[in-house]
mmCIF file of C-alpha atoms in Angstrom:
data_model
loop_
_atom_site.group_PDB
_atom_site.id
_atom_site.type_symbol
_atom_site.label_atom_id
_atom_site.label_comp_id
_atom_site.label_asym_id
_atom_site.label_seq_id
_atom_site.Cartn_x
_atom_site.Cartn_y
_atom_site.Cartn_z
ATOM 1 C CA MET A 10 4.941 22.099 -6.982
ATOM 2 C CA SER A 11 2.471 21.751 -4.100
ATOM 3 C CA THR A 12 0.378 19.507 -6.401
ATOM 4 C CA ILE A 13 3.275 17.106 -6.777
ATOM 5 C CA ARG A 14 3.746 17.161 -3.011
ATOM 6 C CA ARG A 15 0.059 16.319 -2.449
ATOM 7 C CA ARG A 16 0.203 13.501 -4.963
ATOM 8 C CA LEU A 17 3.300 12.000 -3.383
ATOM 9 C CA ALA A 18 1.806 12.193 0.089
ATOM 10 C CA PHE A 19 -1.499 10.690 -1.135
ATOM 11 C CA TRP A 20 0.071 7.740 -2.953
ATOM 12 C CA TYR A 21 2.442 7.139 -0.040
ATOM 13 C CA THR A 22 -0.535 6.927 2.288
ATOM 14 C CA VAL A 23 -2.477 4.696 -0.110
ATOM 15 C CA ALA A 24 0.493 2.312 -0.487
ATOM 16 C CA LEU A 25 0.963 2.119 3.269
ATOM 17 C CA GLY A 26 -2.740 1.614 3.815
ATOM 18 C CA ILE A 27 -2.848 -1.316 1.360
ATOM 19 C CA THR A 28 0.204 -2.805 3.083
ATOM 20 C CA VAL A 29 -1.382 -2.444 6.524
ATOM 21 C CA ILE A 30 -4.665 -4.012 5.331
ATOM 22 C CA ALA A 31 -2.857 -6.901 3.634
ATOM 23 C CA PHE A 32 -0.681 -7.481 6.695
ATOM 24 C CA GLY A 33 -3.658 -7.326 9.030
ATOM 25 C CA ALA A 34 -5.711 -9.738 6.923
ATOM 26 C CA ALA A 35 -2.853 -12.185 6.699
ATOM 27 C CA LEU A 36 -2.226 -11.925 10.453
ATOM 28 C CA TYR A 37 -5.892 -12.433 11.234
ATOM 29 C CA LEU A 38 -6.235 -15.483 8.993
ATOM 30 C CA GLU A 39 -3.023 -16.969 10.292
ATOM 31 C CA ARG A 40 -4.044 -16.380 13.896
ATOM 32 C CA ARG A 41 -7.490 -17.870 13.277
ATOM 33 C CA GLN A 42 -6.013 -20.943 11.584
ATOM 34 C CA SER A 43 -3.440 -21.359 14.403
ATOM 35 C CA SER A 44 -6.212 -21.102 17.027
ATOM 36 C CA LEU A 45 -8.211 -23.812 15.277
ATOM 37 C CA GLN A 46 -5.144 -26.020 15.072
ATOM 38 C CA GLU A 47 -4.502 -25.509 18.767
ATOM 39 C CA LEU A 48 -8.158 -26.372 19.438
ATOM 40 C CA ASP A 49 -7.903 -29.535 17.337
ATOM 41 C CA ARG A 50 -4.774 -30.612 19.257
ATOM 42 C CA ARG A 51 -6.600 -30.095 22.551
ATOM 43 C CA LEU A 52 -9.600 -32.068 21.351
ATOM 44 C CA ALA A 53 -7.291 -34.836 20.118
ATOM 45 C CA LEU A 54 -5.701 -35.064 23.556
ATOM 46 C CA GLU A 55 -9.055 -35.244 25.281
ATOM 47 C CA SER A 56 -10.247 -37.824 22.777
ATOM 48 C CA ASP A 57 -7.156 -39.970 23.352
ATOM 49 C CA LEU A 58 -7.607 -39.620 27.094
ATOM 50 C CA ALA A 59 -11.232 -40.776 26.958
ATOM 51 C CA LYS A 60 -10.402 -43.634 24.577
ATOM 52 C CA ARG A 61 -7.531 -44.792 26.814
ATOM 53 C CA TRP A 62 -9.847 -44.701 29.849
ATOM 54 C CA LEU A 63 -12.387 -46.885 28.058
ATOM 55 C CA VAL A 64 -9.799 -49.343 26.831
ATOM 56 C CA GLU A 65 -8.096 -49.692 30.203
ATOM 57 C CA SER A 66 -11.462 -49.981 31.978
ATOM 58 C CA TYR A 67 -12.468 -52.762 29.591
ATOM 59 C CA HIS A 68 -9.259 -54.613 30.270
ATOM 60 C CA VAL A 69 -9.905 -54.340 34.010
ATOM 61 C CA LEU A 70 -13.689 -54.939 34.108
ATOM 62 C CA GLY A 71 -14.125 -57.045 31.013
ATOM 63 C CA ARG A 72 -17.400 -55.257 30.322
ATOM 64 C CA LEU A 73 -18.290 -51.594 29.897
ATOM 65 C CA VAL A 74 -21.909 -51.552 28.822
ATOM 66 C CA SER A 75 -24.468 -52.361 31.485
ATOM 67 C CA PRO A 76 -26.498 -55.481 30.783
ATOM 68 C CA VAL A 77 -29.677 -53.570 31.707
ATOM 69 C CA GLY A 78 -30.277 -50.917 29.089
ATOM 70 C CA VAL A 79 -27.842 -49.357 26.723
ATOM 71 C CA SER A 80 -25.570 -47.358 28.996
ATOM 72 C CA LEU A 81 -22.079 -47.451 30.396
ATOM 73 C CA ASP A 82 -21.206 -48.789 33.807
ATOM 74 C CA PRO A 83 -22.010 -46.058 36.367
ATOM 75 C CA GLY A 84 -18.439 -45.892 37.646
ATOM 76 C CA ILE A 85 -17.086 -45.310 34.140
ATOM 77 C CA SER A 86 -19.806 -42.903 33.076
ATOM 78 C CA ALA A 87 -19.227 -40.812 36.235
ATOM 79 C CA TYR A 88 -15.651 -40.172 35.135
ATOM 80 C CA LEU A 89 -16.745 -39.220 31.612
ATOM 81 C CA GLU A 90 -19.445 -36.858 32.895
ATOM 82 C CA ALA A 91 -16.697 -34.747 34.485
ATOM 83 C CA PHE A 92 -15.324 -33.711 31.056
ATOM 84 C CA ARG A 93 -15.525 -29.919 30.622
ATOM 85 C CA ASP A 94 -16.281 -30.230 26.862
ATOM 86 C CA TYR A 95 -18.973 -32.041 24.961
ATOM 87 C CA LEU A 96 -18.384 -35.863 25.073
ATOM 88 C CA ILE A 97 -20.520 -38.537 23.414
ATOM 89 C CA VAL A 98 -19.800 -42.259 23.519
ATOM 90 C CA ALA A 99 -21.736 -44.534 21.107
ATOM 91 C CA ASP A 100 -21.909 -48.270 20.630
ATOM 92 C CA THR A 101 -21.418 -50.095 17.332
ATOM 93 C CA ALA A 102 -25.040 -49.507 16.440
ATOM 94 C CA HIS A 103 -24.607 -45.744 16.911
ATOM 95 C CA ASN A 104 -26.698 -45.692 20.097
ATOM 96 C CA LEU A 105 -25.574 -43.121 22.665
ATOM 97 C CA VAL A 106 -24.291 -44.915 25.775
ATOM 98 C CA ALA A 107 -22.610 -42.062 27.703
ATOM 99 C CA LEU A 108 -22.700 -38.251 27.729
ATOM 100 C CA SER A 109 -20.667 -35.658 29.608
ATOM 101 C CA GLY A 110 -22.439 -33.324 31.954
ATOM 102 C CA VAL A 111 -22.308 -30.319 29.601
ATOM 103 C CA THR A 112 -23.584 -32.474 26.736
ATOM 104 C CA ARG A 113 -26.753 -33.276 28.691
ATOM 105 C CA THR A 114 -27.626 -29.544 28.653
ATOM 106 C CA LEU A 115 -28.013 -29.608 24.855
ATOM 107 C CA SER A 116 -31.426 -29.688 23.240
ATOM 108 C CA ALA A 117 -32.555 -32.835 21.424
ATOM 109 C CA SER A 118 -31.986 -31.224 18.024
ATOM 110 C CA ASP A 119 -28.487 -30.059 18.915
ATOM 111 C CA LEU A 120 -27.610 -33.435 20.337
ATOM 112 C CA GLU A 121 -28.863 -35.047 17.162
ATOM 113 C CA SER A 122 -26.770 -32.671 14.993
ATOM 114 C CA LEU A 123 -23.666 -33.334 17.058
ATOM 115 C CA SER A 124 -24.042 -37.119 17.174
ATOM 116 C CA ALA A 125 -24.672 -37.290 13.408
ATOM 117 C CA ALA A 126 -20.889 -37.142 12.924
ATOM 118 C CA LEU A 127 -20.620 -40.569 14.626
ATOM 119 C CA ARG A 128 -22.963 -42.209 12.149
ATOM 120 C CA SER A 129 -20.811 -41.131 9.207
ATOM 121 C CA LEU A 130 -17.581 -42.127 10.951
ATOM 122 C CA THR A 131 -15.343 -44.680 9.219
ATOM 123 C CA ASP A 132 -12.285 -46.394 10.600
ATOM 124 C CA ARG A 133 -10.321 -43.117 10.713
ATOM 125 C CA ARG A 134 -10.491 -40.105 13.016
ATOM 126 C CA GLN A 135 -12.549 -37.228 11.609
ATOM 127 C CA SER A 136 -12.832 -33.563 12.559
ATOM 128 C CA GLY A 137 -15.168 -30.789 11.556
ATOM 129 C CA THR A 138 -17.488 -27.977 12.645
ATOM 130 C CA VAL A 139 -21.194 -28.134 13.497
ATOM 131 C CA ASP A 140 -23.504 -25.146 14.029
ATOM 132 C CA LEU A 141 -25.790 -25.561 17.027
ATOM 133 C CA SER A 142 -28.941 -23.588 17.629
ATOM 134 C CA GLY A 143 -28.147 -22.947 21.276
ATOM 135 C CA PRO A 144 -26.040 -20.140 22.753
ATOM 136 C CA GLY A 145 -22.884 -22.147 22.106
ATOM 137 C CA GLY A 146 -23.035 -21.475 18.365
ATOM 138 C CA ALA A 147 -20.518 -23.336 16.202
ATOM 139 C CA VAL A 148 -18.605 -26.154 17.816
ATOM 140 C CA ARG A 149 -15.477 -27.972 16.693
ATOM 141 C CA TYR A 150 -15.482 -31.727 17.076
ATOM 142 C CA ILE A 151 -13.232 -34.784 16.679
ATOM 143 C CA ALA A 152 -14.843 -38.226 16.223
ATOM 144 C CA THR A 153 -12.640 -41.236 17.001
ATOM 145 C CA PRO A 154 -13.390 -44.903 16.378
ATOM 146 C CA VAL A 155 -12.895 -47.185 19.375
ATOM 147 C CA ASP A 156 -12.210 -50.824 18.553
ATOM 148 C CA SER A 157 -10.306 -51.967 21.683
ATOM 149 C CA ALA A 158 -12.914 -51.371 24.380
ATOM 150 C CA GLY A 159 -15.111 -54.417 23.777
ATOM 151 C CA PRO A 160 -18.057 -55.049 21.473
ATOM 152 C CA GLY A 161 -20.279 -52.548 23.241
ATOM 153 C CA ILE A 162 -18.240 -49.424 22.384
ATOM 154 C CA GLY A 163 -17.918 -48.223 18.770
ATOM 155 C CA ALA A 164 -16.827 -44.595 18.807
ATOM 156 C CA LEU A 165 -16.601 -41.416 20.807
ATOM 157 C CA LEU A 166 -16.855 -37.701 19.983
ATOM 158 C CA VAL A 167 -15.341 -34.718 21.732
ATOM 159 C CA ALA A 168 -16.432 -31.165 20.861
ATOM 160 C CA THR A 169 -16.082 -27.620 22.187
ATOM 161 C CA PRO A 170 -17.477 -24.209 21.125
ATOM 162 C CA THR A 171 -15.296 -22.178 18.830
ATOM 163 C CA GLN A 172 -16.360 -18.785 20.181
ATOM 164 C CA ASP A 173 -13.483 -18.705 22.650
ATOM 165 C CA VAL A 174 -11.110 -19.490 19.787
ATOM 166 C CA VAL A 175 -12.620 -16.917 17.436
ATOM 167 C CA TYR A 176 -12.570 -14.304 20.182
ATOM 168 C CA GLY A 177 -8.758 -13.972 20.067
ATOM 169 C CA PRO A 178 -8.546 -13.187 16.328
ATOM 170 C CA SER A 179 -11.666 -11.023 16.566
ATOM 171 C CA ALA A 180 -10.087 -8.990 19.359
ATOM 172 C CA LEU A 181 -6.966 -8.703 17.265
ATOM 173 C CA LEU A 182 -9.059 -7.507 14.309
ATOM 174 C CA GLN A 183 -10.828 -4.884 16.454
ATOM 175 C CA SER A 184 -7.490 -3.652 17.763
ATOM 176 C CA MET A 185 -6.108 -3.318 14.228
ATOM 177 C CA LEU A 186 -9.262 -1.424 13.125
ATOM 178 C CA LEU A 187 -8.725 1.017 15.985
ATOM 179 C CA ILE A 188 -5.032 1.448 15.348
ATOM 180 C CA ALA A 189 -5.186 1.561 11.537
ATOM 181 C CA PRO A 190 -6.679 5.123 11.306
ATOM 182 C CA ILE A 191 -3.998 6.439 13.647
ATOM 183 C CA VAL A 192 -1.308 4.706 11.586
ATOM 184 C CA LEU A 193 -2.763 6.156 8.349
ATOM 185 C CA LEU A 194 -2.958 9.669 9.774
ATOM 186 C CA CYS A 195 0.655 9.475 10.984
ATOM 187 C CA SER A 196 1.746 8.041 7.623
ATOM 188 C CA ALA A 197 -0.084 10.874 5.790
ATOM 189 C CA ALA A 198 1.744 13.461 7.885
ATOM 190 C CA LEU A 199 5.037 11.657 7.396
ATOM 191 C CA GLY A 200 4.363 11.374 3.645
ATOM 192 C CA TRP A 201 3.564 15.117 3.452
ATOM 193 C CA TRP A 202 6.861 15.893 5.218
ATOM 194 C CA LEU A 203 8.861 13.487 3.061
ATOM 195 C CA ALA A 204 7.273 14.866 -0.126
ATOM 196 C CA GLY A 205 8.108 18.424 0.969
ATOM 197 C CA THR A 206 11.669 17.398 1.660
ATOM 198 C CA SER A 207 11.909 15.662 -1.748
ATOM 199 C CA VAL A 208 10.600 18.676 -3.744
ATOM 200 C CA GLN A 209 12.464 21.332 -1.747
ATOM 201 C CA PRO A 210 15.485 21.278 -4.139
ATOM 202 C CA LEU A 211 13.105 21.830 -7.072
ATOM 203 C CA LEU A 212 11.738 24.937 -5.392
ATOM 204 C CA GLY A 213 15.275 26.351 -5.169
ATOM 205 C CA ILE A 214 15.902 25.493 -8.824
ATOM 206 C CA MET A 215 12.693 27.322 -9.854
ATOM 207 C CA ASP A 216 13.713 30.439 -7.884
ATOM 208 C CA GLU A 217 17.154 30.487 -9.567
ATOM 209 C CA LEU A 218 15.647 29.955 -13.043
ATOM 210 C CA GLU A 219 13.174 32.817 -12.493
ATOM 211 C CA ALA A 220 16.170 35.112 -11.775
ATOM 212 C CA ILE A 221 17.541 34.347 -15.252
ATOM 213 C CA THR A 222 15.101 36.523 -17.180
ATOM 214 C CA ASP A 223 17.076 37.820 -20.157
ATOM 215 C CA GLY A 224 20.197 37.224 -22.228
ATOM 216 C CA ARG A 225 22.371 39.214 -19.838
ATOM 217 C CA SER A 226 21.825 36.714 -17.008
ATOM 218 C CA LEU A 227 22.794 33.584 -18.935
ATOM 219 C CA HIS A 228 26.234 33.562 -17.320
ATOM 220 C CA ARG A 229 24.641 32.397 -14.051
ATOM 221 C CA ARG A 230 24.594 28.677 -13.232
ATOM 222 C CA LEU A 231 22.463 26.561 -10.929
ATOM 223 C CA ALA A 232 24.020 24.994 -7.815
ATOM 224 C CA VAL A 233 24.394 21.220 -8.366
ATOM 225 C CA PRO A 234 23.172 19.194 -5.314
ATOM 226 C CA LEU A 235 25.636 16.703 -3.870
ATOM 227 C CA SER A 236 22.985 13.936 -3.629
ATOM 228 C CA GLY A 237 23.848 12.489 -7.037
ATOM 229 C CA ASP A 238 20.181 11.655 -7.747
ATOM 230 C CA GLU A 239 17.825 12.583 -10.580
ATOM 231 C CA ILE A 240 17.610 16.202 -9.399
ATOM 232 C CA SER A 241 21.400 16.517 -9.681
ATOM 233 C CA ARG A 242 21.263 15.193 -13.214
ATOM 234 C CA LEU A 243 18.467 17.623 -14.051
ATOM 235 C CA VAL A 244 20.525 20.583 -12.742
ATOM 236 C CA VAL A 245 23.546 19.447 -14.785
ATOM 237 C CA LYS A 246 21.349 19.281 -17.922
ATOM 238 C CA LEU A 247 19.898 22.743 -17.207
ATOM 239 C CA ASN A 248 23.383 24.213 -16.746
ATOM 240 C CA GLY A 249 24.384 22.698 -20.054
ATOM 241 C CA MET A 250 21.333 24.271 -21.725
ATOM 242 C CA LEU A 251 22.161 27.677 -20.155
ATOM 243 C CA ALA A 252 25.699 27.370 -21.495
ATOM 244 C CA ARG A 253 24.430 26.735 -25.025
ATOM 245 C CA LEU A 254 21.962 29.608 -24.733
ATOM 246 C CA GLU A 255 24.706 31.926 -23.522
ATOM 247 C CA GLN A 256 26.885 30.946 -26.488
ATOM 248 C CA SER A 257 24.032 31.558 -28.881
ATOM 249 C CA PHE A 258 23.230 34.959 -27.361
ATOM 250 C CA SER A 259 26.902 35.927 -27.445
ATOM 251 C CA GLY A 260 27.079 35.041 -31.137
ATOM 252 C CA LEU A 261 23.937 37.002 -31.795
ATOM 253 C CA ARG A 262 25.287 40.055 -29.963
ATOM 254 C CA ARG A 263 28.545 39.876 -31.930
ATOM 255 C CA PHE A 264 26.647 39.545 -35.157
ATOM 256 C CA THR A 265 24.370 42.509 -34.458
ATOM 257 C CA ALA A 266 27.317 44.641 -33.266
ATOM 258 C CA ASP A 267 29.348 43.843 -36.412
ATOM 259 C CA ALA A 268 26.349 44.402 -38.688
ATOM 260 C CA SER A 269 25.514 47.739 -37.088
ATOM 261 C CA HIS A 270 29.147 48.825 -37.331
ATOM 262 C CA GLU A 271 29.331 47.881 -41.004
ATOM 263 C CA LEU A 272 26.085 49.672 -41.797
ATOM 264 C CA LYS A 273 26.960 52.952 -40.041
ATOM 265 C CA THR A 274 29.669 53.972 -42.548
ATOM 266 C CA PRO A 275 27.566 53.647 -45.782
ATOM 267 C CA LEU A 276 24.637 55.356 -44.049
ATOM 268 C CA MET A 277 26.855 58.305 -43.081
ATOM 269 C CA VAL A 278 28.093 58.576 -46.648
ATOM 270 C CA LEU A 279 24.504 58.475 -47.969
ATOM 271 C CA ARG A 280 23.413 61.076 -45.488
ATOM 272 C CA ALA A 281 26.269 63.427 -46.309
ATOM 273 C CA GLY A 282 25.544 63.138 -50.050
ATOM 274 C CA VAL A 283 21.829 63.818 -49.614
ATOM 275 C CA GLU A 284 22.547 66.811 -47.343
ATOM 276 C CA ARG A 285 24.896 68.252 -49.939
ATOM 277 C CA GLY A 286 22.196 67.854 -52.564
ATOM 278 C CA LEU A 287 19.660 69.592 -50.343
ATOM 279 C CA THR A 288 21.969 72.557 -49.751
ATOM 280 C CA HIS A 289 23.071 72.972 -53.361
ATOM 281 C CA PRO A 290 21.465 76.162 -54.829
ATOM 282 C CA ASN A 291 20.974 74.689 -58.282
ATOM 283 C CA THR A 292 19.020 71.616 -57.188
ATOM 284 C CA PRO A 293 15.540 71.569 -58.768
ATOM 285 C CA GLN A 294 12.510 71.672 -56.533
ATOM 286 C CA GLU A 295 11.265 68.204 -57.462
ATOM 287 C CA VAL A 296 14.710 66.767 -56.692
ATOM 288 C CA LEU A 297 14.754 68.551 -53.337
ATOM 289 C CA GLN A 298 11.527 66.821 -52.388
ATOM 290 C CA ALA A 299 12.899 63.390 -53.343
ATOM 291 C CA LEU A 300 16.140 64.082 -51.470
ATOM 292 C CA ASP A 301 14.185 65.134 -48.387
ATOM 293 C CA GLU A 302 12.233 61.871 -48.377
ATOM 294 C CA THR A 303 15.459 59.938 -48.835
ATOM 295 C CA LEU A 304 17.023 61.766 -45.917
ATOM 296 C CA GLY A 305 14.083 60.771 -43.706
ATOM 297 C CA GLU A 306 14.529 57.094 -44.588
ATOM 298 C CA ILE A 307 18.258 57.365 -43.942
ATOM 299 C CA ASN A 308 17.600 58.872 -40.489
ATOM 300 C CA GLN A 309 15.215 55.978 -39.674
ATOM 301 C CA MET A 310 17.809 53.398 -40.795
ATOM 302 C CA THR A 311 20.464 55.196 -38.724
ATOM 303 C CA GLU A 312 18.263 55.058 -35.623
ATOM 304 C CA MET A 313 17.623 51.345 -36.257
ATOM 305 C CA VAL A 314 21.352 50.617 -36.521
ATOM 306 C CA ASP A 315 21.985 52.548 -33.319
ATOM 307 C CA ASN A 316 19.403 50.414 -31.542
ATOM 308 C CA LEU A 317 21.131 47.279 -32.767
#
C-alpha cells in the first residue's frame, strides 16, 4: 500500500511540475512580447514626435537642410540631439543629415548596421531588431518615411536597446526558477499527505480482511464508508462475496454433518457384527484374522466420520 502512496505522490508532483513549467513559460513569453509591444509603442511616439518637429520646422523655416554640406539646420539638429534614444535622420539619397547625441557614440560599423534599415525602407513604417557589436547589444528600431518636411528629408529612424526590456522577463524567469523548487517540494509533501489520506480506508479494509481467516469468521462484514466513492463500491462487493462464501461454507457444513450422521449408523452395525464374529468360539483362525483387519478399517472410518 505504501507503494501506491509513493506512486500517487510522485505523479501528483510530476503533474504539478509540468503545470508550473508550462505556466511559467507562457507567462515569460507573454511578458516578453508585451514588453516588446510597449517598446514599439514608445518608439512610435518618439518617431511621430521627431517627424512632427521636422514637418512643423519646415513649414516655419521653409528649408531644413543647410545649403553648405549635407546637414540639418543647427537649431533643428540641436533639438534632435537631445533625444535619449538613437535617432537618425536621412535625406532622400540615404545620406545621414542628423544624429542624436547617443547615436554619435556608436562605432562606424554599428552606425552602418543601424542606418541600413533606412536604405531598405519603402513608403511604409518598418520595425525590427539589429544586433550591435557595442555594449548596447540588440536594439529595437522603427524607421519612418518623411515626405512632408521638404525635399531634403527622406526618412528617420528611432531605436533603443532591448536589454532593459528583456531584463523584466529575465528577472521574472529567475524568480520562477528560485520559487519552483520550493513549490515542488511543498507539492510533494502535500501529495504524500493526500495519497496517505486516500489509501487510509484501504488499510482499514486490509486489517478487517486479515481478521477473517477461516470459515467461522465469514459472518463478519466490512464497514461501508459514507463517501460513496469507488472504495465504498469495493467494500459493498467484498461484503457480497463474503455473504456468498458464508452461504457456501454453511452448506458444506450441513452436508458434512448429514453425511457423518448417516455414516455412523451403518458403521456401528458393521462394527458390532465384526466384534461378534471375533468373540464367537467356533470362528476359524483364518476368519478371525480377516475380521480383525476389517475391524481396524472400520475403526479408521469411524474416526474419519467423527472428524467430519
